[in-house]
Amino acid sequence: MKLVLPGDKIGFVEEFVAGKGAFEESGEIFASVLGRVEIRDRVVNVEPFKSVPEIKKGDVVLGRVVDMRNSLALIELTRKKGVDRGLMHIGIAALHVSNVQNGYLKELDTAVRYMDIIKARVIDAENLKLSTKESEMGVIKSICSFCRNQMVRKGNELVCPECGNTEKRKLSTDYGKGDW
Ligand code: ZN
């Protein structure tokens, strides 16, 4: 049995049917959770690998975007709201494009990007799935894609004070406050 990350390609629709913990996109099948691949009767399932026992459904967490894969942003969880210390266990959670904001979002990278710090609600603790739909949830810290300086909020956009680059994000109402 193989350990996979959310967004890892695990097969093609010609070979398998996407089961639990898997999704189909453009003829290919991807893992939607961190776990082990199990195939039964041509159905490919990903059995979740529970890595952060202290996380429960409904928790508010903080993490950094460590990878962008298809319709998923992978977020390394570092903190849980209400707890002073960092998490004892490393967890890679998934934020799917459909859980970023209320209403349709076409391109994930117009809402979150690599290295962003995200505040999110845990909607599925077993599979470590997150949502940033609430106004308080979303990006709270971001760096410029060009010059790596910290971006400043201006209305609903982010502006780089160094190079003037503007970028779009699903911003948390806590963006730039240094407190979450
Ligand atoms: Zn810049």
PDB file of C-alpha atoms and ligand atoms in Angstrom:
ATOM      1  CA  MET A   1       0.000   0.000   0.000  1.00  0.00           C
ATOM      2  CA  LYS A   2       1.212   3.393  -1.048  1.00  0.00           C
ATOM      3  CA  LEU A   3       0.989   6.634   0.937  1.00  0.00           C
ATOM      4  CA  VAL A   4      -0.334   9.536  -1.147  1.00  0.00           C
ATOM      5  CA  LEU A   5      -0.894  13.245  -0.626  1.00  0.00           C
ATOM      6  CA  PRO A   6      -3.997  15.162  -1.675  1.00  0.00           C
ATOM      7  CA  GLY A   7      -3.650  15.930  -5.384  1.00  0.00           C
ATOM      8  CA  ASP A   8      -1.424  12.934  -6.174  1.00  0.00           C
ATOM      9  CA  LYS A   9      -2.443  11.194  -9.387  1.00  0.00           C
ATOM     10  CA  ILE A  10      -3.547   7.649  -8.591  1.00  0.00           C
ATOM     11  CA  GLY A  11      -4.975   6.423 -11.885  1.00  0.00           C
ATOM     12  CA  PHE A  12      -6.978   6.976 -15.043  1.00  0.00           C
ATOM     13  CA  VAL A  13     -10.745   6.718 -15.511  1.00  0.00           C
ATOM     14  CA  GLU A  14     -10.180   3.971 -18.109  1.00  0.00           C
ATOM     15  CA  GLU A  15      -8.710   1.747 -15.376  1.00  0.00           C
ATOM     16  CA  PHE A  16     -10.535   2.737 -12.206  1.00  0.00           C
ATOM     17  CA  VAL A  17     -13.557   4.401 -10.666  1.00  0.00           C
ATOM     18  CA  ALA A  18     -12.858   7.133  -8.102  1.00  0.00           C
ATOM     19  CA  GLY A  19     -14.125   5.989  -4.700  1.00  0.00           C
ATOM     20  CA  LYS A  20     -13.773   7.350  -1.187  1.00  0.00           C
ATOM     21  CA  GLY A  21     -10.976   9.886  -0.749  1.00  0.00           C
ATOM     22  CA  ALA A  22     -10.517  10.275  -4.491  1.00  0.00           C
ATOM     23  CA  PHE A  23     -11.824  12.553  -7.231  1.00  0.00           C
ATOM     24  CA  GLU A  24     -11.874  12.635 -11.002  1.00  0.00           C
ATOM     25  CA  GLU A  25     -10.600  15.483 -13.141  1.00  0.00           C
ATOM     26  CA  SER A  26      -9.965  15.525 -16.918  1.00  0.00           C
ATOM     27  CA  GLY A  27      -9.912  11.743 -17.224  1.00  0.00           C
ATOM     28  CA  GLU A  28      -7.542  11.230 -14.340  1.00  0.00           C
ATOM     29  CA  ILE A  29      -8.097  10.198 -10.733  1.00  0.00           C
ATOM     30  CA  PHE A  30      -6.479  12.048  -7.840  1.00  0.00           C
ATOM     31  CA  ALA A  31      -6.295  11.544  -4.103  1.00  0.00           C
ATOM     32  CA  SER A  32      -8.302  14.135  -2.147  1.00  0.00           C
ATOM     33  CA  VAL A  33      -6.860  13.127   1.225  1.00  0.00           C
ATOM     34  CA  LEU A  34      -3.572  12.079   2.777  1.00  0.00           C
ATOM     35  CA  GLY A  35      -3.718   8.313   3.067  1.00  0.00           C
ATOM     36  CA  ARG A  36      -3.131   4.870   1.631  1.00  0.00           C
ATOM     37  CA  VAL A  37      -4.369   3.707  -1.749  1.00  0.00           C
ATOM     38  CA  GLU A  38      -6.614   0.649  -1.748  1.00  0.00           C
ATOM     39  CA  ILE A  39      -8.132  -0.838  -4.870  1.00  0.00           C
ATOM     40  CA  ARG A  40     -11.158  -3.138  -4.734  1.00  0.00           C
ATOM     41  CA  ASP A  41     -13.143  -4.229  -7.809  1.00  0.00           C
ATOM     42  CA  ARG A  42     -11.696  -1.390  -9.947  1.00  0.00           C
ATOM     43  CA  VAL A  43     -12.729   1.197  -7.343  1.00  0.00           C
ATOM     44  CA  VAL A  44      -9.775   3.163  -6.075  1.00  0.00           C
ATOM     45  CA  ASN A  45     -10.137   4.447  -2.510  1.00  0.00           C
ATOM     46  CA  VAL A  46      -7.780   6.425  -0.344  1.00  0.00           C
ATOM     47  CA  GLU A  47      -7.994   5.377   3.284  1.00  0.00           C
ATOM     48  CA  PRO A  48      -7.237   8.484   5.332  1.00  0.00           C
ATOM     49  CA  PHE A  49      -4.116   8.514   7.418  1.00  0.00           C
ATOM     50  CA  LYS A  50      -5.007  10.401  10.542  1.00  0.00           C
ATOM     51  CA  SER A  51      -1.978  12.430  11.424  1.00  0.00           C
ATOM     52  CA  VAL A  52      -3.215  15.220  13.693  1.00  0.00           C
ATOM     53  CA  PRO A  53      -5.178  13.653  16.567  1.00  0.00           C
ATOM     54  CA  GLU A  54      -5.678  17.005  18.307  1.00  0.00           C
ATOM     55  CA  ILE A  55      -7.694  18.442  15.401  1.00  0.00           C
ATOM     56  CA  LYS A  56     -11.492  18.224  15.524  1.00  0.00           C
ATOM     57  CA  LYS A  57     -14.245  19.224  13.116  1.00  0.00           C
ATOM     58  CA  GLY A  58     -15.112  22.907  13.634  1.00  0.00           C
ATOM     59  CA  ASP A  59     -11.636  23.877  14.841  1.00  0.00           C
ATOM     60  CA  VAL A  60     -10.036  27.033  13.479  1.00  0.00           C
ATOM     61  CA  VAL A  61      -6.486  26.409  12.302  1.00  0.00           C
ATOM     62  CA  LEU A  62      -3.562  28.308  10.853  1.00  0.00           C
ATOM     63  CA  GLY A  63      -1.235  26.979   8.200  1.00  0.00           C
ATOM     64  CA  ARG A  64       1.014  27.716   5.261  1.00  0.00           C
ATOM     65  CA  VAL A  65       0.286  26.817   1.636  1.00  0.00           C
ATOM     66  CA  VAL A  66       3.053  24.359   0.743  1.00  0.00           C
ATOM     67  CA  ASP A  67       1.796  23.161  -2.633  1.00  0.00           C
ATOM     68  CA  MET A  68      -0.864  23.860  -5.257  1.00  0.00           C
ATOM     69  CA  ARG A  69      -2.226  20.853  -7.102  1.00  0.00           C
ATOM     70  CA  ASN A  70      -5.061  21.048  -9.645  1.00  0.00           C
ATOM     71  CA  SER A  71      -8.075  22.219  -7.682  1.00  0.00           C
ATOM     72  CA  LEU A  72      -6.420  21.813  -4.266  1.00  0.00           C
ATOM     73  CA  ALA A  73      -4.171  23.913  -2.085  1.00  0.00           C
ATOM     74  CA  LEU A  74      -2.143  21.825   0.368  1.00  0.00           C
ATOM     75  CA  ILE A  75      -1.730  23.508   3.718  1.00  0.00           C
ATOM     76  CA  GLU A  76       0.746  22.528   6.385  1.00  0.00           C
ATOM     77  CA  LEU A  77      -1.080  23.078   9.660  1.00  0.00           C
ATOM     78  CA  THR A  78       0.935  24.802  12.353  1.00  0.00           C
ATOM     79  CA  ARG A  79      -1.495  26.153  14.956  1.00  0.00           C
ATOM     80  CA  LYS A  80      -4.950  25.637  16.370  1.00  0.00           C
ATOM     81  CA  LYS A  81      -6.938  28.590  17.671  1.00  0.00           C
ATOM     82  CA  GLY A  82      -7.226  28.682  21.441  1.00  0.00           C
ATOM     83  CA  VAL A  83      -3.990  26.737  21.967  1.00  0.00           C
ATOM     84  CA  ASP A  84      -0.781  28.642  22.709  1.00  0.00           C
ATOM     85  CA  ARG A  85       1.745  26.110  21.507  1.00  0.00           C
ATOM     86  CA  GLY A  86       2.079  24.831  17.948  1.00  0.00           C
ATOM     87  CA  LEU A  87       0.631  21.502  16.877  1.00  0.00           C
ATOM     88  CA  MET A  88       2.439  18.419  18.110  1.00  0.00           C
ATOM     89  CA  HIS A  89       1.750  16.495  14.933  1.00  0.00           C
ATOM     90  CA  ILE A  90       2.426  17.596  11.392  1.00  0.00           C
ATOM     91  CA  GLY A  91      -0.628  17.584   9.206  1.00  0.00           C
ATOM     92  CA  ILE A  92      -1.099  18.413   5.550  1.00  0.00           C
ATOM     93  CA  ALA A  93      -4.659  19.594   5.052  1.00  0.00           C
ATOM     94  CA  ALA A  94      -6.470  20.176   1.788  1.00  0.00           C
ATOM     95  CA  LEU A  95      -8.435  23.251   0.720  1.00  0.00           C
ATOM     96  CA  HIS A  96     -10.506  22.439  -2.357  1.00  0.00           C
ATOM     97  CA  VAL A  97     -11.469  25.186  -4.821  1.00  0.00           C
ATOM     98  CA  SER A  98     -15.166  24.616  -3.958  1.00  0.00           C
ATOM     99  CA  ASN A  99     -14.546  25.403  -0.262  1.00  0.00           C
ATOM    100  CA  VAL A 100     -12.605  28.664  -0.700  1.00  0.00           C
ATOM    101  CA  GLN A 101     -15.473  31.168  -0.949  1.00  0.00           C
ATOM    102  CA  ASN A 102     -19.228  31.391  -1.283  1.00  0.00           C
ATOM    103  CA  GLY A 103     -20.019  31.274  -4.969  1.00  0.00           C
ATOM    104  CA  TYR A 104     -18.068  29.857  -7.868  1.00  0.00           C
ATOM    105  CA  LEU A 105     -14.309  30.279  -8.031  1.00  0.00           C
ATOM    106  CA  LYS A 106     -12.745  29.430 -11.367  1.00  0.00           C
ATOM    107  CA  GLU A 107      -9.023  29.722 -10.711  1.00  0.00           C
ATOM    108  CA  LEU A 108      -7.681  28.665  -7.336  1.00  0.00           C
ATOM    109  CA  ASP A 109      -4.617  30.900  -7.670  1.00  0.00           C
ATOM    110  CA  THR A 110      -6.789  34.035  -7.718  1.00  0.00           C
ATOM    111  CA  ALA A 111      -7.661  33.185  -4.096  1.00  0.00           C
ATOM    112  CA  VAL A 112      -4.671  31.432  -2.528  1.00  0.00           C
ATOM    113  CA  ARG A 113      -1.053  31.005  -3.547  1.00  0.00           C
ATOM    114  CA  TYR A 114       2.075  29.160  -2.554  1.00  0.00           C
ATOM    115  CA  MET A 115       3.521  30.440   0.777  1.00  0.00           C
ATOM    116  CA  ASP A 116       0.341  32.261   1.864  1.00  0.00           C
ATOM    117  CA  ILE A 117      -0.624  31.942   5.523  1.00  0.00           C
ATOM    118  CA  ILE A 118      -4.234  30.792   5.787  1.00  0.00           C
ATOM    119  CA  LYS A 119      -6.774  30.813   8.585  1.00  0.00           C
ATOM    120  CA  ALA A 120      -9.390  28.129   8.011  1.00  0.00           C
ATOM    121  CA  ARG A 121     -12.203  26.107   9.538  1.00  0.00           C
ATOM    122  CA  VAL A 122     -11.785  22.307   9.715  1.00  0.00           C
ATOM    123  CA  ILE A 123     -14.846  20.800   7.975  1.00  0.00           C
ATOM    124  CA  ASP A 124     -13.638  17.185   8.019  1.00  0.00           C
ATOM    125  CA  ALA A 125     -11.110  16.218  10.696  1.00  0.00           C
ATOM    126  CA  GLU A 126     -10.590  12.648   9.523  1.00  0.00           C
ATOM    127  CA  ASN A 127      -9.650  13.722   6.008  1.00  0.00           C
ATOM    128  CA  LEU A 128      -8.206  17.101   7.086  1.00  0.00           C
ATOM    129  CA  LYS A 129     -10.395  19.169   4.782  1.00  0.00           C
ATOM    130  CA  LEU A 130     -10.623  22.923   5.271  1.00  0.00           C
ATOM    131  CA  SER A 131     -12.974  25.746   4.363  1.00  0.00           C
ATOM    132  CA  THR A 132     -12.299  29.479   4.106  1.00  0.00           C
ATOM    133  CA  LYS A 133     -15.880  30.503   3.200  1.00  0.00           C
ATOM    134  CA  GLU A 134     -16.509  32.563   6.348  1.00  0.00           C
ATOM    135  CA  SER A 135     -15.422  36.216   6.143  1.00  0.00           C
ATOM    136  CA  GLU A 136     -12.993  35.709   9.027  1.00  0.00           C
ATOM    137  CA  MET A 137     -11.304  32.860   7.119  1.00  0.00           C
ATOM    138  CA  GLY A 138      -8.855  33.132   4.256  1.00  0.00           C
ATOM    139  CA  VAL A 139      -5.409  34.549   3.650  1.00  0.00           C
ATOM    140  CA  ILE A 140      -3.990  36.500   6.614  1.00  0.00           C
ATOM    141  CA  LYS A 141      -0.441  36.989   5.318  1.00  0.00           C
ATOM    142  CA  SER A 142       1.005  36.942   1.830  1.00  0.00           C
ATOM    143  CA  ILE A 143       4.225  37.797   0.045  1.00  0.00           C
ATOM    144  CA  CYS A 144       4.662  39.393  -3.382  1.00  0.00           C
ATOM    145  CA  SER A 145       5.115  36.843  -6.196  1.00  0.00           C
ATOM    146  CA  PHE A 146       7.818  39.038  -7.737  1.00  0.00           C
ATOM    147  CA  CYS A 147       9.911  40.562  -4.971  1.00  0.00           C
ATOM    148  CA  ARG A 148       8.912  38.523  -1.894  1.00  0.00           C
ATOM    149  CA  ASN A 149       7.970  41.541   0.188  1.00  0.00           C
ATOM    150  CA  GLN A 150       4.938  41.368   2.429  1.00  0.00           C
ATOM    151  CA  MET A 151       1.753  42.433   0.642  1.00  0.00           C
ATOM    152  CA  VAL A 152      -0.494  45.151   2.089  1.00  0.00           C
ATOM    153  CA  ARG A 153      -4.276  45.109   1.884  1.00  0.00           C
ATOM    154  CA  LYS A 154      -5.954  47.811  -0.206  1.00  0.00           C
ATOM    155  CA  GLY A 155      -9.706  47.273  -0.428  1.00  0.00           C
ATOM    156  CA  ASN A 156     -10.218  43.745  -1.713  1.00  0.00           C
ATOM    157  CA  GLU A 157      -6.766  43.477  -3.257  1.00  0.00           C
ATOM    158  CA  LEU A 158      -3.196  43.136  -2.116  1.00  0.00           C
ATOM    159  CA  VAL A 159      -0.559  45.644  -3.131  1.00  0.00           C
ATOM    160  CA  CYS A 160       3.202  45.233  -2.867  1.00  0.00           C
ATOM    161  CA  PRO A 161       4.658  48.350  -1.184  1.00  0.00           C
ATOM    162  CA  GLU A 162       7.997  47.716  -2.917  1.00  0.00           C
ATOM    163  CA  CYS A 163       7.223  47.008  -6.579  1.00  0.00           C
ATOM    164  CA  GLY A 164       3.539  48.033  -6.841  1.00  0.00           C
ATOM    165  CA  ASN A 165       2.422  44.571  -7.982  1.00  0.00           C
ATOM    166  CA  THR A 166      -1.269  43.872  -7.215  1.00  0.00           C
ATOM    167  CA  GLU A 167      -2.702  40.413  -6.586  1.00  0.00           C
ATOM    168  CA  LYS A 168      -6.076  38.929  -5.704  1.00  0.00           C
ATOM    169  CA  ARG A 169      -6.786  36.645  -2.765  1.00  0.00           C
ATOM    170  CA  LYS A 170      -9.688  35.328  -0.689  1.00  0.00           C
ATOM    171  CA  LEU A 171      -8.777  37.628   2.181  1.00  0.00           C
ATOM    172  CA  SER A 172      -9.590  37.070   5.830  1.00  0.00           C
ATOM    173  CA  THR A 173     -10.977  40.059   7.731  1.00  0.00           C
ATOM    174  CA  ASP A 174      -7.871  39.496   9.913  1.00  0.00           C
ATOM    175  CA  TYR A 175      -5.445  40.077   7.024  1.00  0.00           C
ATOM    176  CA  GLY A 176      -2.316  41.910   8.166  1.00  0.00           C
ATOM    177  CA  LYS A 177      -3.476  42.301  11.769  1.00  0.00           C
ATOM    178  CA  GLY A 178      -0.792  39.986  13.115  1.00  0.00           C
ATOM    179  CA  ASP A 179      -3.482  38.463  15.305  1.00  0.00           C
ATOM    180  CA  TRP A 180      -5.954  35.737  14.401  1.00  0.00           C
TER     181      TRP A 180
HETATM  182 ZN    ZN B   1       6.710  43.195  -5.055  1.00  0.00          ZN
END
